[in-house]
Coordinates of C-alpha atoms in Angstrom, one line a residue:
X11 CA 203.6 -229.0 2.4
X12 CA 202.1 -225.7 0.6
X13 CA 199.6 -223.8 2.1
X14 CA 197.8 -221.8 -0.5
X15 CA 197.6 -218.2 -0.3
X16 CA 195.4 -215.3 -0.8
X17 CA 196.0 -211.9 -2.2
X18 CA 194.5 -209.3 -0.5
X19 CA 192.9 -208.4 -3.7
X20 CA 191.6 -211.6 -3.5
X21 CA 190.4 -210.9 -0.7
X22 CA 188.4 -207.2 -2.2
X23 CA 187.0 -208.8 -4.7
X24 CA 185.2 -210.7 -2.0
X25 CA 184.4 -207.2 0.2
X26 CA 183.1 -205.5 -3.3
X27 CA 181.0 -208.9 -4.0
X28 CA 180.2 -209.6 -0.4
X29 CA 181.2 -213.1 -0.8
X30 CA 181.3 -215.1 2.2
X31 CA 184.7 -215.5 4.4
X32 CA 185.8 -217.4 7.4
X33 CA 189.3 -214.9 9.0
X34 CA 190.7 -216.6 11.4
X35 CA 192.7 -213.5 13.4
X36 CA 196.3 -214.3 14.8
X37 CA 197.4 -211.1 16.2
X38 CA 197.2 -209.8 19.5
X39 CA 193.3 -209.4 20.8
X40 CA 194.6 -206.0 21.1
X41 CA 196.0 -205.3 17.9
X42 CA 192.0 -207.4 15.9
X43 CA 189.5 -205.5 18.0
X44 CA 191.6 -202.2 17.2
X45 CA 190.9 -202.8 13.2
X46 CA 190.7 -206.3 11.2
X47 CA 190.3 -207.6 8.4
X48 CA 185.8 -206.4 7.6
X49 CA 183.0 -207.9 4.7
X50 CA 179.3 -207.6 5.0
X51 CA 179.0 -211.7 5.0
X52 CA 182.5 -212.1 6.8
X53 CA 183.3 -213.4 10.3
X54 CA 185.1 -214.6 12.5
X55 CA 188.7 -216.1 15.1
X56 CA 190.3 -214.3 16.7
X57 CA 193.4 -216.4 18.0
X58 CA 196.5 -215.0 18.5
X59 CA 199.4 -216.9 17.6
X60 CA 201.1 -217.6 20.8
X61 CA 198.1 -219.6 21.3
X62 CA 198.8 -222.2 18.8
X63 CA 202.0 -223.5 19.0
X64 CA 201.0 -226.9 20.4
X65 CA 198.1 -227.8 18.2
X66 CA 195.3 -226.5 16.6
X67 CA 193.7 -228.3 17.6
X68 CA 191.2 -226.4 20.3
X69 CA 189.5 -225.2 18.1
X70 CA 189.2 -227.6 15.0
X71 CA 185.2 -227.9 16.5
X72 CA 184.8 -224.0 16.0
X73 CA 186.7 -223.7 12.7
X74 CA 183.8 -223.9 9.6
X75 CA 184.7 -227.2 7.4
X76 CA 182.2 -226.1 3.7
X77 CA 183.8 -223.0 3.9
X78 CA 187.5 -220.7 3.1
X79 CA 189.4 -220.2 6.0
X80 CA 192.3 -217.3 4.9
X81 CA 194.0 -217.2 8.4
X82 CA 196.4 -213.7 9.0
X83 CA 198.5 -211.9 11.5
X84 CA 200.4 -209.2 11.2
X85 CA 203.3 -210.0 7.7
X86 CA 201.9 -213.7 6.8
X87 CA 204.3 -215.2 8.8
X88 CA 202.8 -217.3 11.6
X89 CA 199.6 -217.4 9.5
X90 CA 201.5 -219.4 6.6
X91 CA 201.8 -221.7 10.7
X92 CA 198.5 -221.3 11.1
X93 CA 196.8 -222.7 7.3
X94 CA 199.8 -225.3 7.9
X95 CA 198.4 -227.0 11.4
X96 CA 195.0 -226.8 9.7
X97 CA 195.6 -228.8 6.6
X98 CA 197.2 -231.3 9.2
X99 CA 194.4 -231.9 10.8
X100 CA 191.9 -232.8 8.0
X101 CA 190.7 -228.5 6.6
X102 CA 191.2 -228.1 2.9
X103 CA 189.4 -224.8 2.2
X104 CA 192.5 -222.8 4.2
X105 CA 194.4 -220.0 3.0
X106 CA 197.3 -217.7 3.7
X107 CA 196.7 -214.1 3.6
X108 CA 199.7 -213.2 1.4
X109 CA 201.1 -210.0 3.1
X110 CA 199.3 -209.9 6.2
X111 CA 197.7 -206.5 7.3
X112 CA 200.7 -205.3 6.3
X113 CA 199.7 -205.6 2.7
X114 CA 195.7 -205.4 3.1
X115 CA 196.6 -201.6 5.0
X116 CA 198.6 -201.4 1.0
X117 CA 196.2 -202.5 -1.2
X118 CA 194.1 -200.0 -3.8
X119 CA 191.5 -200.9 -6.0
X120 CA 190.6 -198.1 -8.8
X121 CA 187.3 -197.6 -9.3
X122 CA 185.4 -196.3 -11.9
X123 CA 182.8 -193.3 -10.7
X124 CA 182.2 -192.7 -14.3
X125 CA 182.5 -190.7 -17.4
X126 CA 182.8 -186.9 -17.1
X127 CA 180.5 -184.4 -19.6
X128 CA 182.8 -183.7 -22.1
X129 CA 184.5 -187.0 -22.8
X130 CA 186.7 -187.2 -19.7
X131 CA 185.9 -189.8 -16.8
X132 CA 186.6 -190.1 -13.4
X133 CA 188.3 -192.6 -10.7
X134 CA 188.6 -193.0 -7.7
X135 CA 191.5 -195.5 -5.0
X136 CA 189.4 -197.3 -2.4
X137 CA 191.8 -198.7 -0.1
X138 CA 189.9 -200.4 1.8
X139 CA 192.5 -201.8 4.5
X140 CA 192.0 -198.3 5.5
X141 CA 189.0 -196.0 4.5
X142 CA 191.8 -194.0 2.4
X143 CA 190.0 -192.5 -1.3
X144 CA 192.1 -191.0 -3.6
X145 CA 191.2 -190.2 -7.0
X146 CA 191.8 -189.0 -10.6
X147 CA 190.5 -187.3 -13.2
X148 CA 191.3 -187.9 -16.5
X149 CA 190.1 -186.2 -20.2
X150 CA 192.2 -185.8 -23.3
X151 CA 195.8 -187.5 -23.0
X152 CA 196.2 -185.9 -19.4
X153 CA 195.5 -187.0 -15.4
X154 CA 194.9 -184.9 -12.4
X155 CA 195.4 -187.1 -8.9
X156 CA 194.0 -186.6 -6.0
X157 CA 195.2 -187.2 -2.3
X158 CA 197.2 -190.4 -2.9
X159 CA 198.7 -192.5 -1.1
X160 CA 202.1 -193.5 -0.6
X161 CA 201.6 -196.5 -3.8
X162 CA 203.0 -193.8 -5.6
X163 CA 203.5 -196.8 -8.7
X164 CA 200.0 -197.7 -8.4
X165 CA 198.4 -194.2 -9.8
X166 CA 202.0 -194.0 -12.4
X167 CA 201.1 -197.0 -13.7
X168 CA 197.2 -197.2 -13.6
X169 CA 198.1 -193.6 -15.3
X170 CA 200.0 -195.5 -17.9
X171 CA 197.7 -197.9 -18.7
X172 CA 195.4 -194.9 -19.9
X173 CA 198.4 -193.9 -21.8
X174 CA 197.8 -191.4 -19.8
X175 CA 200.6 -188.2 -18.3
X176 CA 199.9 -187.2 -15.3
X177 CA 200.3 -183.0 -15.8
X178 CA 198.5 -182.1 -11.8
X179 CA 198.9 -183.9 -8.2
X180 CA 196.0 -181.7 -5.6
X181 CA 196.2 -183.0 -1.7
X182 CA 193.1 -181.0 0.0
X183 CA 195.2 -180.0 2.8
X184 CA 197.6 -181.7 4.5
X185 CA 197.2 -185.1 6.0
X186 CA 197.3 -186.4 9.4
X187 CA 196.7 -190.1 9.2
X188 CA 198.3 -190.8 6.3
X189 CA 201.5 -189.9 4.3
X190 CA 200.3 -188.0 0.9
X191 CA 202.1 -189.3 -2.6
X192 CA 201.4 -186.4 -4.3
X193 CA 204.6 -184.9 -3.6
X194 CA 206.8 -187.7 -5.0
X195 CA 204.7 -188.3 -7.7
X196 CA 205.1 -184.9 -9.1
X197 CA 208.7 -185.5 -8.8
X198 CA 207.9 -188.1 -10.9
X199 CA 206.5 -186.8 -13.7
X200 CA 207.5 -182.7 -13.5
X201 CA 203.1 -182.7 -12.7
X202 CA 202.5 -179.8 -10.3
X203 CA 201.9 -180.0 -6.5
X204 CA 199.8 -178.4 -5.3
X205 CA 199.0 -177.4 -1.8
X206 CA 196.4 -175.2 0.2
X207 CA 199.0 -172.2 1.9
X208 CA 197.1 -171.7 5.4
X209 CA 198.5 -175.9 5.6
X210 CA 201.9 -175.5 3.9
X211 CA 203.5 -173.1 6.9
X212 CA 205.5 -175.6 7.9
X213 CA 206.3 -177.2 4.4
X214 CA 209.8 -177.2 3.7
X215 CA 209.0 -177.5 -0.8
X216 CA 208.4 -175.5 -2.9
X217 CA 204.6 -176.1 -3.9
X218 CA 201.7 -174.3 -6.1
X219 CA 199.6 -172.5 -3.6
X220 CA 195.9 -173.8 -4.3
X221 CA 193.8 -171.0 -3.9
X222 CA 190.1 -170.2 -3.3
X223 CA 188.4 -170.1 -6.9
X224 CA 191.8 -170.9 -8.9
X225 CA 190.4 -173.0 -11.7
X226 CA 193.2 -176.0 -12.9
X227 CA 191.6 -177.6 -16.0
X228 CA 192.8 -180.9 -17.5
X229 CA 192.9 -181.7 -21.2
X230 CA 191.2 -179.4 -23.0
X231 CA 188.4 -180.6 -22.2
X232 CA 186.1 -178.5 -19.9
X233 CA 186.5 -180.0 -16.5
X234 CA 187.9 -177.5 -14.3
X235 CA 188.9 -177.6 -10.7
X236 CA 187.8 -175.4 -8.2
X237 CA 189.5 -174.3 -4.7
X238 CA 186.9 -173.8 -2.3
X239 CA 188.4 -173.0 0.9
X240 CA 186.9 -174.6 3.6
X241 CA 188.5 -174.6 6.3
X242 CA 187.6 -176.9 9.7
X243 CA 189.0 -179.6 9.1
X244 CA 192.8 -178.0 8.9
X245 CA 192.8 -174.3 8.5
X246 CA 193.3 -174.5 4.9
X247 CA 191.3 -177.4 3.9
X248 CA 189.6 -177.1 0.5
X249 CA 186.8 -178.7 -1.7
X250 CA 187.6 -179.6 -5.1
X251 CA 184.2 -178.9 -7.9
X252 CA 184.9 -181.3 -10.2
X253 CA 183.1 -180.9 -14.3
X254 CA 180.3 -179.2 -12.7
X255 CA 179.2 -182.8 -11.3
X256 CA 181.5 -184.3 -7.8
X257 CA 181.9 -182.1 -5.0
X258 CA 185.7 -183.4 -4.0
X259 CA 185.4 -182.6 -0.2
X260 CA 188.6 -184.0 0.8
X261 CA 188.3 -184.9 5.5
X262 CA 184.8 -181.9 5.8
X263 CA 182.5 -184.3 5.2
X264 CA 182.1 -188.6 4.6
X265 CA 179.1 -190.2 4.1
X266 CA 178.4 -191.2 7.0
X267 CA 180.1 -188.3 9.6
X268 CA 181.9 -184.9 9.5
X269 CA 185.6 -184.1 9.2
X270 CA 187.0 -184.2 12.9
X271 CA 188.7 -181.1 14.1
X272 CA 191.3 -181.4 16.0
X273 CA 194.7 -183.7 13.5
X274 CA 196.0 -181.0 14.3
X275 CA 195.7 -180.0 18.0
X276 CA 193.1 -177.3 17.4
X277 CA 189.3 -178.5 17.6
X278 CA 188.8 -175.9 20.2
X279 CA 189.7 -173.4 17.3
X280 CA 188.5 -174.7 14.4
X281 CA 185.2 -176.0 15.8
X282 CA 182.7 -172.8 14.0
X283 CA 185.4 -173.5 10.6
X284 CA 183.8 -176.7 10.8
X285 CA 180.4 -175.4 11.3
X286 CA 181.4 -172.3 8.8
X287 CA 182.1 -174.2 5.7
X288 CA 179.3 -177.0 6.7
X289 CA 176.4 -175.4 7.2
X290 CA 177.0 -172.8 5.2
X291 CA 178.6 -172.9 2.2
X292 CA 178.2 -176.1 1.8
X293 CA 174.2 -175.4 1.5
X294 CA 175.5 -172.6 -1.7
X295 CA 176.2 -175.4 -3.7
X296 CA 174.0 -177.5 -5.6
X297 CA 171.8 -180.4 -4.0
X298 CA 172.9 -183.0 -6.9
X299 CA 176.7 -182.7 -6.7
X300 CA 177.7 -185.8 -5.6
X301 CA 180.4 -186.4 -2.3
X302 CA 183.0 -188.3 -3.1
X303 CA 184.8 -187.9 0.4
X304 CA 188.8 -188.6 1.1
X305 CA 188.2 -191.4 3.9
X306 CA 185.1 -194.0 4.5
X307 CA 184.4 -195.0 8.1
X308 CA 182.3 -199.0 7.5
X309 CA 181.8 -200.7 4.3
X310 CA 178.2 -200.0 4.9
X311 CA 179.6 -196.9 3.8
X312 CA 180.5 -198.6 -0.1
X313 CA 177.9 -198.5 -3.0
X314 CA 177.3 -202.1 -4.8
X315 CA 179.6 -200.4 -7.1
X316 CA 181.6 -200.6 -4.3
X317 CA 182.5 -195.8 -4.9
X318 CA 181.9 -194.4 -1.4
X319 CA 179.6 -191.6 -3.1
X320 CA 176.2 -189.6 -2.4
X321 CA 174.1 -186.8 -3.4
X322 CA 175.0 -184.2 -1.4
X323 CA 171.8 -183.3 -1.3
X324 CA 170.6 -186.8 0.4
X325 CA 173.0 -186.1 3.4
X326 CA 171.5 -183.2 3.6
X327 CA 169.4 -185.6 4.4
X328 CA 170.7 -187.8 6.9
X329 CA 173.6 -187.8 7.6
X330 CA 173.8 -186.6 11.6
X331 CA 177.2 -184.4 11.4
X332 CA 174.9 -181.8 9.3
X333 CA 171.3 -182.2 11.4
X334 CA 172.5 -180.2 14.2
X335 CA 170.7 -176.7 14.2
X336 CA 171.9 -176.1 18.0
X337 CA 176.2 -174.1 17.9
X338 CA 176.4 -175.3 21.6
X339 CA 175.4 -179.0 20.7
X340 CA 177.6 -178.7 17.9
X341 CA 180.4 -178.1 19.3
X342 CA 180.0 -180.1 22.3
X343 CA 179.2 -182.4 19.7
X344 CA 181.9 -182.7 18.0
X345 CA 185.1 -182.1 20.7
X346 CA 183.4 -184.9 22.9
X347 CA 183.7 -187.7 20.1
X348 CA 186.5 -188.0 19.3
X349 CA 188.2 -191.1 18.7
X350 CA 191.9 -191.5 19.4
X351 CA 194.5 -189.5 16.8
X352 CA 195.4 -191.9 14.6
X353 CA 198.3 -193.9 15.3
X354 CA 202.1 -192.2 14.7
X355 CA 200.2 -188.7 13.7
X356 CA 202.6 -186.3 14.5
X357 CA 205.6 -188.1 12.9
X358 CA 203.1 -188.6 10.1
X359 CA 202.0 -184.6 10.1
X360 CA 206.3 -184.0 9.8
X361 CA 206.4 -186.4 6.8
X362 CA 204.0 -184.7 5.0
X363 CA 205.6 -181.0 5.8
X364 CA 209.0 -183.3 4.3
X365 CA 210.3 -182.8 7.5
X366 CA 211.5 -186.4 8.4
X367 CA 212.4 -188.6 6.4
X368 CA 211.7 -192.5 7.4
X369 CA 212.4 -195.2 4.7
X370 CA 209.4 -197.5 3.2
X371 CA 209.6 -199.8 6.2
X372 CA 209.2 -197.3 9.3
X373 CA 206.0 -195.7 6.9
X374 CA 204.4 -198.4 7.0
X375 CA 204.9 -198.8 11.1
X376 CA 203.0 -195.7 11.1
X377 CA 200.7 -196.3 9.2
X378 CA 199.2 -199.5 10.4
X379 CA 196.1 -199.1 12.1
X380 CA 192.4 -197.9 11.2
X381 CA 191.4 -194.5 10.1
X382 CA 190.1 -191.5 12.5
X383 CA 189.0 -188.7 11.0
X384 CA 185.7 -189.0 11.3
X385 CA 183.7 -187.3 14.9
X386 CA 181.7 -190.5 15.2

């Protein structure tokens, strides 16, 4: 019997279009509680696969007959078997999620943010399953990539489709929650790889140091990426102002929260750096700049067009993390409201420093789970 598959791309479209879907998640309860596929109009049932080995009769009454049902597991094997059982029980609109949560974790959806002033374009790559955001600035045949994930083919192929050459690759900081594809893209394409030197003390490879006030031009149009030193999440965290319109904040400022300063174990030391960046340095910038962060926390942060973006002035009004006048209260909020460290964050940092070289499967395992870069 062949069960229909549903791809993670199809599920992403349902998330972005606010469509309905019933998800039967057959992973363990712990795995499900830690991290699941989220959508505004999605309904859920979590029954571990091992409870269904003798059949699905006992859950039939809990499943809708009139909606699409997507069965999801860790890698796409168990879901196939459960979906087959449901088809045997007379369910028609049943799908197995191809590749399971691993595929969900890796899917990147490129969305055009806008045209730039001198004919360029800006794209945001939404890693919907993990909340990572990366960017491609395109101008006059050249492209720059910011905060890329390890799924490097997506960016390289996208640049080919646009007919542009990748000339510069940036990381706003040394990432601890996902493996950067920046160095690999640079090696593949001959692009320059830029990293803030304050974060690169232990790296084992050559890089272009990104310093406060640097201007990097992409194409021959006037698209400057101004490096703005903005420590607090890491010592070297750097923001970019692109085309005088966009503020790429890395993991310092998000739409709904602020960056956590403890991923390198430095919450108490860096908390005032974080405050200085958010409350002084960012205050000097134009309220009209559109903030483009490196992560989002919840689906509510997605705009109707699928992008994650908001004016800096709006964030100063609405983001709780930007509205704590008392320094001690700010320190307390930042150091006491930290979610658990990302899975394998130490190994991820070492991979991004070039100290260890895990294979693809190990890299996948290291990244499984939700993103945890923010103060709750």
